[in-house]
C-alpha positions as semicolon CSV with decimal commas, in nm:
position;residue;x (nm);y (nm);z (nm)
1;L;6,337;8,733;8,833
2;V;6,216;8,667;9,187
3;T;5,857;8,655;9,060
4;A;5,960;8,425;8,775
5;S;6,134;8,191;9,019
6;V;5,829;8,177;9,247
7;M;5,598;8,110;8,953
8;A;5,826;7,839;8,816
9;A;5,810;7,629;9,134
10;P;5,445;7,515;9,112
11;G;5,470;7,495;8,735
12;A;5,770;7,264;8,763
13;V;5,580;7,038;9,004
14;V;5,284;7,015;8,765
15;I;5,502;6,941;8,462
16;A;5,709;6,689;8,660
17;K;5,397;6,498;8,765
18;I;5,281;6,489;8,403
19;L;5,614;6,370;8,263
20;F;5,695;6,137;8,552
21;P;5,372;6,028;8,725
22;Q;5,407;5,912;9,084
23;T;5,307;5,545;9,096
24;E;5,491;5,429;9,405
25;K;5,511;5,532;9,767
26;I;5,767;5,800;9,842
27;D;6,057;5,689;10,059
28;K;6,094;5,969;10,313
29;T;6,380;5,814;10,507
30;I;6,697;6,020;10,497
31;S;7,031;5,879;10,599
32;V;7,353;6,078;10,560
33;P;7,678;5,910;10,670
34;R;7,867;6,100;10,935
35;E;8,184;6,110;10,726
36;E;7,994;6,284;10,445
37;V;7,876;6,563;10,675
38;G;8,203;6,618;10,857
39;Q;8,339;6,538;11,197
40;N;8,301;6,895;11,324
41;V;8,209;7,246;11,210
42;L;8,543;7,319;11,044
43;D;8,541;6,986;10,864
44;A;8,186;7,048;10,741
45;I;8,278;7,397;10,618
46;S;8,582;7,270;10,431
47;K;8,385;6,987;10,269
48;G;8,107;7,224;10,167
49;A;8,352;7,477;10,025
50;Y;8,529;7,206;9,826
51;E;8,207;7,066;9,679
52;G;8,083;7,418;9,600
53;L;8,410;7,500;9,426
54;K;8,377;7,191;9,207
55;L;8,027;7,292;9,101
56;A;8,133;7,652;9,035
57;A;8,431;7,538;8,829
58;N;8,204;7,303;8,635
59;V;7,969;7,590;8,548
60;A;8,257;7,820;8,449
61;I;8,412;7,558;8,222
62;M;8,076;7,488;8,058
63;L;8,030;7,860;7,986
64;L;8,379;7,892;7,840
65;V;8,334;7,588;7,617
66;F;7,992;7,687;7,485
67;V;8,085;8,051;7,418
68;S;8,387;7,928;7,222
69;F;8,164;7,683;7,037
70;I;7,928;7,964;6,932
71;K;8,214;8,169;6,790
72;L;8,362;7,872;6,606
73;F;8,028;7,759;6,466
74;N;7,948;8,111;6,343
75;I;8,282;8,126;6,160
76;F;8,191;7,816;5,960
77;L;7,836;7,939;5,899
78;G;7,964;8,278;5,785
79;W;8,198;8,107;5,541
80;A;7,916;7,888;5,408
81;G;7,691;8,192;5,378
82;N;7,931;8,358;5,136
83;I;7,856;8,097;4,871
84;P;7,668;8,280;4,592
85;I;7,322;8,160;4,494
86;Q;7,075;8,279;4,232
87;D;6,811;8,498;4,391
88;I;6,461;8,433;4,254
89;G;6,355;8,708;4,018
90;E;6,698;8,872;4,011
91;V;6,963;8,856;3,744
92;N;7,257;8,904;3,978
93;S;7,358;8,624;4,208
94;L;7,363;8,699;4,580
95;S;7,517;8,514;4,870
96;I;7,313;8,363;5,152
97;N;7,458;8,624;5,387
98;E;7,341;8,908;5,164
99;L;6,993;8,760;5,133
100;I;6,960;8,717;5,511
101;A;7,087;9,071;5,573
102;A;6,834;9,207;5,324
103;K;6,548;8,998;5,462
104;T;6,615;9,101;5,822
105;K;6,691;9,464;5,728
106;G;7,041;9,436;5,865
107;F;6,945;9,287;6,202
108;Y;7,148;8,979;6,109
109;S;7,459;9,038;5,902
110;G;7,439;8,690;5,755
111;L;7,403;8,321;5,827
112;S;7,470;8,256;6,194
113;L;7,370;8,026;6,475
114;E;7,154;8,302;6,622
115;Y;6,962;8,336;6,295
116;L;6,904;7,961;6,266
117;L;6,784;7,931;6,625
118;G;6,546;8,221;6,573
119;Q;6,386;8,051;6,274
120;I;6,365;7,710;6,442
121;F;6,203;7,829;6,765
122;A;5,984;8,104;6,617
123;P;5,677;7,873;6,585
124;L;5,708;7,783;6,954
125;M;5,715;8,152;7,044
126;W;5,399;8,204;6,839
127;L;5,226;7,928;7,035
128;I;5,291;8,098;7,370
129;G;5,161;8,435;7,248
130;V;5,471;8,634;7,154
131;P;5,389;8,922;6,914
132;N;5,464;8,839;6,550
133;E;5,728;9,110;6,519
134;D;5,940;8,951;6,793
135;L;5,900;8,581;6,713
136;S;6,245;8,537;6,562
137;V;6,426;8,735;6,831
138;L;6,269;8,547;7,123
139;G;6,307;8,219;6,936
140;R;6,677;8,291;6,911
141;L;6,700;8,361;7,286
142;M;6,509;8,043;7,368
143;G;6,734;7,836;7,145
144;E;7,046;7,986;7,301
145;K;6,912;7,909;7,648
146;I;6,845;7,543;7,569
147;I;7,155;7,468;7,364
148;F;7,394;7,687;7,561
149;T;7,303;7,851;7,894
150;E;7,064;8,109;8,032
151;F;7,363;8,330;8,114
152;I;7,438;8,375;7,745
153;S;7,070;8,434;7,667
154;F;7,027;8,697;7,938
155;D;7,343;8,874;7,823
156;N;7,210;8,882;7,467
157;L;6,868;8,997;7,593
158;K;7,039;9,290;7,766
159;T;7,213;9,378;7,440
160;L;6,888;9,355;7,243
161;I;6,705;9,579;7,490
162;R;6,972;9,845;7,448
163;Q;6,963;9,808;7,069
164;E;6,689;10,033;6,938
165;G;6,423;9,848;6,740
166;A;6,561;9,501;6,816
167;I;6,257;9,410;7,029
168;T;5,935;9,581;6,927
169;Y;5,710;9,531;7,229
170;Q;5,773;9,563;7,602
171;K;5,550;9,258;7,645
172;S;5,811;9,054;7,458
173;V;6,083;9,172;7,696
174;I;5,875;9,066;7,997
175;M;5,794;8,728;7,844
176;A;6,159;8,673;7,753
177;T;6,264;8,747;8,112
178;F;6,025;8,485;8,250
179;M;6,105;8,239;7,972
180;L;6,481;8,254;8,029
181;C;6,460;8,228;8,408
182;G;6,560;7,866;8,461
183;F;6,846;7,619;8,437
184;A;6,692;7,397;8,170
185;N;6,974;7,362;7,918
186;I;7,201;7,092;7,786
187;A;7,497;7,217;7,988
188;S;7,293;7,186;8,308
189;V;7,226;6,821;8,231
190;G;7,600;6,761;8,232
191;I;7,643;6,969;8,548
192;Q;7,358;6,777;8,708
193;I;7,506;6,439;8,627
194;G;7,863;6,536;8,712
195;G;7,800;6,768;9,008
196;I;7,506;6,608;9,184
197;G;7,632;6,265;9,083
198;S;7,952;6,328;9,276
199;L;7,749;6,428;9,582
200;A;7,515;6,129;9,550
201;P;7,697;5,858;9,350
202;N;7,412;5,611;9,395
203;K;7,183;5,847;9,198
204;R;7,415;5,894;8,900
205;V;7,238;5,633;8,686
206;F;6,900;5,785;8,772
207;L;7,022;6,133;8,678
208;S;7,164;6,007;8,350
209;R;6,842;5,828;8,262
210;Y;6,610;6,120;8,328
211;G;6,841;6,413;8,248
212;M;6,683;6,499;7,913
213;R;6,334;6,455;8,054
214;A;6,425;6,703;8,326
215;L;6,546;6,940;8,054
216;L;6,210;6,912;7,879
217;G;6,019;6,963;8,204
218;G;6,220;7,270;8,302
219;T;6,174;7,422;7,958
220;L;5,798;7,365;7,967
221;A;5,775;7,516;8,316
222;S;5,954;7,832;8,199
223;L;5,733;7,855;7,891
224;L;5,425;7,811;8,109
225;S;5,530;8,106;8,325
226;A;5,599;8,317;8,016
227;T;5,260;8,227;7,870
228;I;5,076;8,327;8,188
229;I;5,260;8,656;8,226
230;G;5,212;8,728;7,856
231;A;4,837;8,681;7,889
232;I;4,811;8,945;8,163
233;A;5,085;9,182;8,043
């Protein structure tokens, strides 16, 4: 993860310059009001602890909400997947869940958010050089990272590594590690606007305007690192 973080820094600068070209002179003047810093050491510590607590609470609440959302969404998808359909070439009607379970050889028990994300992001994984056998799995992890958080994706990656046969190649594990190392997700956009916006209220409009572009840039930077490490792995 340390290597991934170091690699992501120059990649993020390159992607940022492409998405948001610098056309004006940079204002290097920094002015922080004394009351924002604190009147003394104890005041500064208390202010810093309070602001840090707000950010930590924001992250914790986001995780709780999105994990709950995954469970709720999968309940509805599982219910929809039980609707019987006519399988092509078969006399008996099968449900969507049964077809998915048969197609994935039991890796997915039925229609779920994880399955949908894997199918949606599989072409992107193919573009960065992920082995064909692991396209759906890494696509699922990438989708979870963007829509939810990297914490959920890393936790699921740990589970997949321990599950025999879930990920075919060690190269895919390495690429997934580099790909998931980053804070580019929808929840982070909200944290960025709410958290950083509270620290710098005059930048709240700027953060809101370019939040999704920052999400795209962070995602591309992580994919760039994964592509490079995949080429030499």
